[in-house]
Tab-separated table of C-alpha atoms in Angstrom:
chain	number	residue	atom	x	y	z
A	1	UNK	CA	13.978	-10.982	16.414
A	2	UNK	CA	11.594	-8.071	15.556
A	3	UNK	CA	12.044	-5.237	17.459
A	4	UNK	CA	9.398	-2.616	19.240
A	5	UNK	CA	9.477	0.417	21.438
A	6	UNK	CA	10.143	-0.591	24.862
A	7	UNK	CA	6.867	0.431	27.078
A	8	UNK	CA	3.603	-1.528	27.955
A	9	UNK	CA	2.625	-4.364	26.336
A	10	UNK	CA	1.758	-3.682	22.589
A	11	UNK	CA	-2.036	-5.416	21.762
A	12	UNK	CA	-2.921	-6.990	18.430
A	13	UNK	CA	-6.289	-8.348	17.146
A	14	UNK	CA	-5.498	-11.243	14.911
A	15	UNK	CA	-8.504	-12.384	12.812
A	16	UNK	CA	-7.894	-16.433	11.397
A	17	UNK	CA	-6.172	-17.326	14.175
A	18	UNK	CA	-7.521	-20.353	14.401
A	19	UNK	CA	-6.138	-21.504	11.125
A	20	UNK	CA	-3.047	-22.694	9.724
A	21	UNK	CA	-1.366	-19.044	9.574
A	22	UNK	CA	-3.204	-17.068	12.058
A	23	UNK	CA	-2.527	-19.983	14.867
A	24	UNK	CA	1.129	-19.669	14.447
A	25	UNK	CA	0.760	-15.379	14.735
A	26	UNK	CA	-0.579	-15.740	17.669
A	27	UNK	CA	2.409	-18.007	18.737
A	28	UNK	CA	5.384	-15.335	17.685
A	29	UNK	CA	3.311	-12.993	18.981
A	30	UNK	CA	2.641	-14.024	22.653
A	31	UNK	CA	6.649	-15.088	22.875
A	32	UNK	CA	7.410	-11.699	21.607
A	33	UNK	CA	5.549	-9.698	24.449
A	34	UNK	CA	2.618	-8.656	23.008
A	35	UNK	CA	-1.187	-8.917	24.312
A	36	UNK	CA	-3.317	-10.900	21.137
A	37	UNK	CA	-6.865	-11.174	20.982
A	38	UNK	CA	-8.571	-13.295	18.360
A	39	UNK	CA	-11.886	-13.082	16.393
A	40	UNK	CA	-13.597	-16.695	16.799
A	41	UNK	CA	-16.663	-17.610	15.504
A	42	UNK	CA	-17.373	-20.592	16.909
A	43	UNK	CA	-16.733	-22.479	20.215
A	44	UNK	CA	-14.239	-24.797	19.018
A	45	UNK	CA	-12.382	-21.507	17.223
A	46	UNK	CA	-12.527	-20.079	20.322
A	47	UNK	CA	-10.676	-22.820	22.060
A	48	UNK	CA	-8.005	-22.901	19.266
A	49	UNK	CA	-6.950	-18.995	19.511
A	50	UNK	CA	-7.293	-19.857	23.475
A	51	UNK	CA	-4.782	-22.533	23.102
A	52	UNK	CA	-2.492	-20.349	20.965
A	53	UNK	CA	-2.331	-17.611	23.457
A	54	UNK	CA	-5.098	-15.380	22.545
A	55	UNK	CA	-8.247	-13.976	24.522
A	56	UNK	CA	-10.954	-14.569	22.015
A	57	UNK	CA	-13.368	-12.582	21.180
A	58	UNK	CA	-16.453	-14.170	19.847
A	59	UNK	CA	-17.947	-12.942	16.641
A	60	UNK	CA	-18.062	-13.010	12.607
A	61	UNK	CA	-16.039	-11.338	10.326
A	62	UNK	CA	-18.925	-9.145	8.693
A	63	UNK	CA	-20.132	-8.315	12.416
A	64	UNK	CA	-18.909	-4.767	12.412
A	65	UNK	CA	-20.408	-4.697	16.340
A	66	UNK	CA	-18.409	-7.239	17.302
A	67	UNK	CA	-15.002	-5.832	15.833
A	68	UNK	CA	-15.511	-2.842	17.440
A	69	UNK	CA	-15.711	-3.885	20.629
A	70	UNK	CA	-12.606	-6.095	20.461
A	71	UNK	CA	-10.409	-3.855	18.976
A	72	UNK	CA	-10.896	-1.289	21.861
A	73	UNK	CA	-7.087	-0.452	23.137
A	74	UNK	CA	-5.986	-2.678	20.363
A	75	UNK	CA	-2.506	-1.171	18.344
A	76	UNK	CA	-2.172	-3.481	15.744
A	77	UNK	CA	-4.756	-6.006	13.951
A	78	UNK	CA	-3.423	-9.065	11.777
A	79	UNK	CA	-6.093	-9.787	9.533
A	80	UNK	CA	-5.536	-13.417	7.994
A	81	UNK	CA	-8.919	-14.902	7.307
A	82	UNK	CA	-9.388	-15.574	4.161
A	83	UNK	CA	-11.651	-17.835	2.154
A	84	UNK	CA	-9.270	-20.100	0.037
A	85	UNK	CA	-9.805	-22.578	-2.478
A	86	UNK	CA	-10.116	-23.721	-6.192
A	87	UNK	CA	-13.469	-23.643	-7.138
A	88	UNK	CA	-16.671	-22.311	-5.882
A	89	UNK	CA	-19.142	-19.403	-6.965
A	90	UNK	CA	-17.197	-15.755	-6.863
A	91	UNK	CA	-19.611	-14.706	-4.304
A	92	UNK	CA	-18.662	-17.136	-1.497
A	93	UNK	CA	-15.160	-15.576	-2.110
A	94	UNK	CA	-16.332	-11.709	-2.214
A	95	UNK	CA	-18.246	-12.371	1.056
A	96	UNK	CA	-15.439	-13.731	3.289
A	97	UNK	CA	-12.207	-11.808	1.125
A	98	UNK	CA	-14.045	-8.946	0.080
A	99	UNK	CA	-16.982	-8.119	2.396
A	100	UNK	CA	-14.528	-9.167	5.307
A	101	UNK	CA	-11.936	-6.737	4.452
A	102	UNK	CA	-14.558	-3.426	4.421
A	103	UNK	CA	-15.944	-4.798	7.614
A	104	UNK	CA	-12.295	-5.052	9.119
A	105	UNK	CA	-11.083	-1.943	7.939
A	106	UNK	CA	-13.809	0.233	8.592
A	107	UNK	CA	-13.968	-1.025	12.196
A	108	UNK	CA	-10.152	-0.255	12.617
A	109	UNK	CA	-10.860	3.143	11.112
A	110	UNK	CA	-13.969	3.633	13.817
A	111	UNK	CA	-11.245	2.702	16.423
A	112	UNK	CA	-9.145	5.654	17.475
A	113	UNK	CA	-6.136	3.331	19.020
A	114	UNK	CA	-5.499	1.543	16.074
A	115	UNK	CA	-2.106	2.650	14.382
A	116	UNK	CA	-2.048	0.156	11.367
A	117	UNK	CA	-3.740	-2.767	9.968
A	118	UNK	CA	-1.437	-5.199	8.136
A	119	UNK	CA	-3.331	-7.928	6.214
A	120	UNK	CA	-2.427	-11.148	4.255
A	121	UNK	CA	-2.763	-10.784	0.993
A	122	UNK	CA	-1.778	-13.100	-2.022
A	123	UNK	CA	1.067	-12.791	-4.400
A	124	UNK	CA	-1.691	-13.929	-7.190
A	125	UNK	CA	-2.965	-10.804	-6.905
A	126	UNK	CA	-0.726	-9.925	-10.283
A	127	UNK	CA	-2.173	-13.018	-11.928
A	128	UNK	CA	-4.230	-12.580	-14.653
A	129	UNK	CA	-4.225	-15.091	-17.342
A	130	UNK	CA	-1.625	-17.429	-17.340
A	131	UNK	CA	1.465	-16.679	-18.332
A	132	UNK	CA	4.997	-17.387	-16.790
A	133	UNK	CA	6.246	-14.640	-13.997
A	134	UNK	CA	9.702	-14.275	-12.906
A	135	UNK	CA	11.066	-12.141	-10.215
A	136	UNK	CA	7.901	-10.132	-10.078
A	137	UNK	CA	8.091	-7.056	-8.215
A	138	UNK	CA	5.088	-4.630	-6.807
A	139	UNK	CA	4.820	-2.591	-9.986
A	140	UNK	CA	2.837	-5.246	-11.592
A	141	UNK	CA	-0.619	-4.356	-11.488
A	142	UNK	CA	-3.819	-6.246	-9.583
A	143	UNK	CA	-5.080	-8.037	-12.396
A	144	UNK	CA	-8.983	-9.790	-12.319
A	145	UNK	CA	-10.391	-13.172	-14.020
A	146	UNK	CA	-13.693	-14.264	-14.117
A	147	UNK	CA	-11.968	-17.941	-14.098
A	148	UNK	CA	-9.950	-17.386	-10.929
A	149	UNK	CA	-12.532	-15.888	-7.962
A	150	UNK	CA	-9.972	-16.663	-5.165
A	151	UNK	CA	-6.946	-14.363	-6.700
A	152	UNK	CA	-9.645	-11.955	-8.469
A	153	UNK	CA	-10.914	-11.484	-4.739
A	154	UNK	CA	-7.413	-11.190	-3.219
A	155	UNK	CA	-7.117	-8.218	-5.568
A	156	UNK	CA	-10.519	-6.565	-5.107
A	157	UNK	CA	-9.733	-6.889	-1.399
A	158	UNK	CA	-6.227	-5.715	-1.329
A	159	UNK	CA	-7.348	-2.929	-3.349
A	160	UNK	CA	-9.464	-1.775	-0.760
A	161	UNK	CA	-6.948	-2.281	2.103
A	162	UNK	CA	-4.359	0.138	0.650
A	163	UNK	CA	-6.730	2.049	-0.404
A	164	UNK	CA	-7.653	3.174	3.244
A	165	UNK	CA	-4.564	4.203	4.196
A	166	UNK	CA	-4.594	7.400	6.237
A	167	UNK	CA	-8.193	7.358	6.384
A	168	UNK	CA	-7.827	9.088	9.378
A	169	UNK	CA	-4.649	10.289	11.142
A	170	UNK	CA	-2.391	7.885	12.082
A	171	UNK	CA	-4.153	4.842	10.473
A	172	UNK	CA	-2.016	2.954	7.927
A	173	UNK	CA	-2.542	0.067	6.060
A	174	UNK	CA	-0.142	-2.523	4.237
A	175	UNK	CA	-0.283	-5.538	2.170
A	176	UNK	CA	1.741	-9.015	2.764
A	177	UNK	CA	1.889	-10.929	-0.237
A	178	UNK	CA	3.217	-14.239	-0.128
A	179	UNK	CA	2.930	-17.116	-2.667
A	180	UNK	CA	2.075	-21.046	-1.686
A	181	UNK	CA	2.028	-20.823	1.917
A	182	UNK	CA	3.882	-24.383	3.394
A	183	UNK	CA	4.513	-25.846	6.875
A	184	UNK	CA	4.311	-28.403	9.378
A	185	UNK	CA	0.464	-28.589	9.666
A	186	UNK	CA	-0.667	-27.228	6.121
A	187	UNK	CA	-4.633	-27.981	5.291
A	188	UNK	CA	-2.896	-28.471	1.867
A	189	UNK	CA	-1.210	-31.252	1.982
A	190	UNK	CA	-3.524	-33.464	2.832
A	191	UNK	CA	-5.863	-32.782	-0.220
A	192	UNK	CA	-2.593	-33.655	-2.334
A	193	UNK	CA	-2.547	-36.621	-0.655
A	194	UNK	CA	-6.270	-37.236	-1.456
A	195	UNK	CA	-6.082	-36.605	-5.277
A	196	UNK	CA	-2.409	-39.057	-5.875
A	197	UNK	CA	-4.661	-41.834	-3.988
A	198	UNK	CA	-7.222	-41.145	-6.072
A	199	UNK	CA	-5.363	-41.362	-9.029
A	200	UNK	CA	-6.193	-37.418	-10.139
A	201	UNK	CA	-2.606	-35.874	-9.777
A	202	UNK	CA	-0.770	-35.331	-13.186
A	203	UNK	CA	1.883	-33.294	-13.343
A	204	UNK	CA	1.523	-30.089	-15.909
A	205	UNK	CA	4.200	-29.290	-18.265
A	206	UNK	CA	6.382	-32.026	-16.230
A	207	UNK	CA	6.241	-29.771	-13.385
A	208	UNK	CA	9.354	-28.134	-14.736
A	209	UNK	CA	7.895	-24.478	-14.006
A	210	UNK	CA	9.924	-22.405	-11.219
A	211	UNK	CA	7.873	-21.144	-8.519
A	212	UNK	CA	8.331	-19.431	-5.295
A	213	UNK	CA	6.689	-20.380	-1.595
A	214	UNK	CA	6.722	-18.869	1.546
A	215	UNK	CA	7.096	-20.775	4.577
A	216	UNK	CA	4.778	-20.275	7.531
A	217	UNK	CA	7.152	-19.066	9.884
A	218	UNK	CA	8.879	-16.593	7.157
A	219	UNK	CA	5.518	-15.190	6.547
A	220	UNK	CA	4.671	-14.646	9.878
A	221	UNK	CA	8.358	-12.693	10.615
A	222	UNK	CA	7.102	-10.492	7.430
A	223	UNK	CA	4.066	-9.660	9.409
A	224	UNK	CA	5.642	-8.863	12.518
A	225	UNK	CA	8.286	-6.825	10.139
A	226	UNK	CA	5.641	-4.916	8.596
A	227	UNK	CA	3.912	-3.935	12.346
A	228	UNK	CA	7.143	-2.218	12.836
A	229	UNK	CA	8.488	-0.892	9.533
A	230	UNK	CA	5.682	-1.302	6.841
A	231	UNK	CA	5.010	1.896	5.351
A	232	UNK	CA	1.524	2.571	4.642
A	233	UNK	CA	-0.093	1.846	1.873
A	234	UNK	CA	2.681	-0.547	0.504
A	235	UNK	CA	2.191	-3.974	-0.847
A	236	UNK	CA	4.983	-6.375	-0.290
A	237	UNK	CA	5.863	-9.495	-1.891
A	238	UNK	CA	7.012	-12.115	0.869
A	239	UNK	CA	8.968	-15.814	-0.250
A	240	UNK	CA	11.425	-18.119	0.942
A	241	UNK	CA	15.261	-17.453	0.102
A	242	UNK	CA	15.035	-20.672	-2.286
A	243	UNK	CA	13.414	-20.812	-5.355
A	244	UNK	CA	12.135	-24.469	-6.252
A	245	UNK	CA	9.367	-25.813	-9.458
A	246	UNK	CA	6.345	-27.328	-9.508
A	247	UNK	CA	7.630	-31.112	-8.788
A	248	UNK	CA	10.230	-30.334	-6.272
A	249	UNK	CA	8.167	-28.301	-4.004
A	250	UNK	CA	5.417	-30.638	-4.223
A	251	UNK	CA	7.061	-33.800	-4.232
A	252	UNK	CA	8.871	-32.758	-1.518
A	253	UNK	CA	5.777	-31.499	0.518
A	254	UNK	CA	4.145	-35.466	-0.272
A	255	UNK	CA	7.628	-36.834	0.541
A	256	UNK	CA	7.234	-35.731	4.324
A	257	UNK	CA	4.353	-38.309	4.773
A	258	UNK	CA	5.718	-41.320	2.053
A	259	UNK	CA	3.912	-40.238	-1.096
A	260	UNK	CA	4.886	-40.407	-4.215
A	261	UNK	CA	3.291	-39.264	-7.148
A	262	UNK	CA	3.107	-41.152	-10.170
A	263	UNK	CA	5.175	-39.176	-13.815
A	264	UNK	CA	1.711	-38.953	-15.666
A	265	UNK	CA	2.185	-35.473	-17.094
A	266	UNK	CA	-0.463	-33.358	-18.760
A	267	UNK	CA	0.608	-30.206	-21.206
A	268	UNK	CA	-0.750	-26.804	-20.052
A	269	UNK	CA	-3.258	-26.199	-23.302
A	270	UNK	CA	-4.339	-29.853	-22.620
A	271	UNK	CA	-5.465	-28.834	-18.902
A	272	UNK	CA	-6.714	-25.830	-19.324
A	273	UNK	CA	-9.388	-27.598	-22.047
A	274	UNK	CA	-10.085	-30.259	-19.025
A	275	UNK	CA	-10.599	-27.544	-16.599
A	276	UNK	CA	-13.279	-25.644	-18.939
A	277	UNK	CA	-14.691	-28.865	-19.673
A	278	UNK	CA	-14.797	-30.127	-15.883
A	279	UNK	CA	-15.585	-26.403	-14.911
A	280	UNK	CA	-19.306	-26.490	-17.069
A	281	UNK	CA	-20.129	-29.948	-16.149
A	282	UNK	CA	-19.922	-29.177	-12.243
A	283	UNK	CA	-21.886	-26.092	-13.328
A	284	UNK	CA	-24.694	-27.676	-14.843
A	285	UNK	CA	-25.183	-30.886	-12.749
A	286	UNK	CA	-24.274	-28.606	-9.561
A	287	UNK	CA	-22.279	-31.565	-8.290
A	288	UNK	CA	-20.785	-31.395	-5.156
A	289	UNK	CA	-16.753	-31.336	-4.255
A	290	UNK	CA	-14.312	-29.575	-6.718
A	291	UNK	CA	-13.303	-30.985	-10.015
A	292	UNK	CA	-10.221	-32.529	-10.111
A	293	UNK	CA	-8.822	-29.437	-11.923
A	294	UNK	CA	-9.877	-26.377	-12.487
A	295	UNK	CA	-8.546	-22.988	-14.201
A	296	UNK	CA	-8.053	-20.936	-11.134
A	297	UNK	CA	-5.777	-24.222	-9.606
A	298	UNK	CA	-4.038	-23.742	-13.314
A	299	UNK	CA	-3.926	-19.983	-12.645
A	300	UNK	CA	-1.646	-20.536	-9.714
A	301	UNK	CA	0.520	-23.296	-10.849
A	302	UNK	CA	0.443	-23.980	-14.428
A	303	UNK	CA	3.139	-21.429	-15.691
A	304	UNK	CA	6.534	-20.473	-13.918
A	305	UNK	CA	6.093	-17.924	-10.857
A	306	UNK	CA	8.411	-16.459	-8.817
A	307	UNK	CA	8.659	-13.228	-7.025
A	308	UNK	CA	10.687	-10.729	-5.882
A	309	UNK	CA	11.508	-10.169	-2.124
A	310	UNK	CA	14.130	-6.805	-2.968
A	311	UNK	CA	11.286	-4.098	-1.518
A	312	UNK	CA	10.482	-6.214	1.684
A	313	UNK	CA	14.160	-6.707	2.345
A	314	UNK	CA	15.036	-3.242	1.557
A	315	UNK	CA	11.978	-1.850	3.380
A	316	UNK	CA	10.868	-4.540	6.345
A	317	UNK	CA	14.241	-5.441	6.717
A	318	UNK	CA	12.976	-8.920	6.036
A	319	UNK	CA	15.377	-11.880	5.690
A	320	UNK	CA	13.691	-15.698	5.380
A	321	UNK	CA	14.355	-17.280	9.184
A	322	UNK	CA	13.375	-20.549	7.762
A	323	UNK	CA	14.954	-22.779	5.002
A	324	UNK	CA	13.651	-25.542	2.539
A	325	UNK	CA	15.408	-28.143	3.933
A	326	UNK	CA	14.561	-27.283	7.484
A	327	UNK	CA	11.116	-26.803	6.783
A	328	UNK	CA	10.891	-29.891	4.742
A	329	UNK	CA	13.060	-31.843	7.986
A	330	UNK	CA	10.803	-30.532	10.445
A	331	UNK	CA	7.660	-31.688	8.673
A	332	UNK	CA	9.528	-35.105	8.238
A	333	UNK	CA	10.230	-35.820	11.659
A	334	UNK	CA	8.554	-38.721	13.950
A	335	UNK	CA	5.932	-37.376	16.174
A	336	UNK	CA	7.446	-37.811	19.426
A	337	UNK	CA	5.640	-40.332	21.709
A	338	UNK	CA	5.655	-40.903	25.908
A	339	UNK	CA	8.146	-43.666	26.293
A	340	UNK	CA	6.792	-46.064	28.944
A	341	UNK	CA	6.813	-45.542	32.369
A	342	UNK	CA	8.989	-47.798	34.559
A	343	UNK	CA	7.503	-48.876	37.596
């Protein structure tokens, strides 16, 4: 349980709620005392964050107006909105990751009552080309690939974050990093899903590479953690206790719903020639969709990854709540049903 000063009612502003991270915030946050408001840009966002607990408040991420007025009285904003996924043009990824972030953080620094702004960053943020990473630590520097906009723009953005710390007095800033974010409910899984049906998953090297995830609800206790202890300015790489590879974690994730992808394996310098190739021909013919691979997607996966957790522990006092096999249990379980009524 994460601790606070005892007092009124703490307020955070929580941008993404309505998504698979943000949504869950907003959970631990309301059962934890606090007041949560949540940016929504649309109607039916609006009615998510609602559900979850939140008063929304209705307006886009680059509507510096908007932020302003929400975070009035606010203590603490939770900024998880991020643009995520494998392909696309860099500048769909600057606008949201990028854009977003100065829009966020120079709202919070406009707002006298806010205290600290702790965002969710990405543990690619180290990435650069690929190359296997074990027990990584925050000394690694940001690192930026033309090939790989998403973690390119999780580093110009984080980069900016800490950068603003103690902008003005009493204004900190910190950095969660966590790898593959997994959970009951993760957009993910069902494009996995997708690409096995459509024949289009082969494993790389075997899927023998080691990598670390983060489950939802552990990444959400490091985000309360850091409201509380973060220092500012810090980055801090976030993961689950267990360290799994490539065809564990994911055949376990497409175990949950009966899936079971096929042994066709691919070596590494064979898919990163597929992914160029792929890469220029959705270029040129501007076809829609992603490819079926790409170099960023290889970026992330194709060579061992794991990080370490020593600074958040030491620091945040973090500890993972949530285990592999209860994550993986939960996500396995029947949906529960009304049983019939007896008349």
């Amino acid at each position: 349980m994460t601790g606070h000063s005892a007092g009124k009612s703490r307020v955070a502003f929580v941008t993404g709620g309505s998504g698979f991270v943000g949504g869950k915030l907003i959970g631990a946050l309301t059962q934890r005392g606090w007041q949560v408001r949540a940016l929504a840009r649309s109607t039916r966002a609006a009615q998510a964050v609602t559900n979850a607990g939140a008063t929304p408040v209705r307006g886009e991420l680059g509507d510096r107006a908007a932020l302003e007025a929400g975070l009035m009285g606010v203590d603490v904003i939770f900024h998880v909105a991020a643009h995520f996924k494998m392909w696309g043009p860099r500048s769909e990824f600057d606008l949201v990751n990028v854009d977003g972030m100065k829009t966020i953080v120079d709202a919070a620094v406009a707002t006298s009552s806010v205290r600290k702004l702790v965002a969710v960053s990405a543990a690619a943020v180290v990435m650069g080309d690929p190359k296997p990473f074990l027990a990584v630590d925050e000394t690694a520097p940001r690192q930026s690939r033309d090939f790989a906009p998403y973690s390119s723009s999780k580093a110009e953005a984080e980069k900016m974050l800490l950068s603003a710390n103690g902008r003005r007095a009493g204004f900190e800033t910190i950095a969660i990093r966590p790898p593959m974010i997994w959970g009951s409910d993760m957009p993910m899984l069902d494009q996995m899903i997708d690409a096995v049906k459509a024949g289009q998953w082969q494993w790389v090297e075997n899927g023998t590479q080691a990598m670390s995830t983060c489950h939802v609800d552990n990444l959400v206790e490091a985000l309360l953690l850091a409201a509380d202890h973060g220092r500012g300015g810090e980055a801090y790489f976030v993961a689950d206790a267990e360290t799994g590879t490539l065809k564990s974690v994911m055949g376990g994730l497409l175990a949950t719903r009966n899936v079971t992808a096929a042994d066709k394996a691919v070596s590494f310098a064979m898919a990163w020639r597929l992914a160029g190739v792929m890469g220029l021909v959705w270029r040129l013919l501007r076809l829609k969709g992603e490819p079926p691979i790409t170099r960023q997607m290889l970026q992330l996966i194709g060579k061992p990854f794991t990080v370490s957790t020593d600074k958040a522990r030491r620091e945040l006092q973090y500890a993972p709540t949530m285990s592999w096999a209860r994550g993986i249990s939960d996500m396995s379980a029947p949906v529960a049903t009304t049983p019939p009524r007896a008349f």
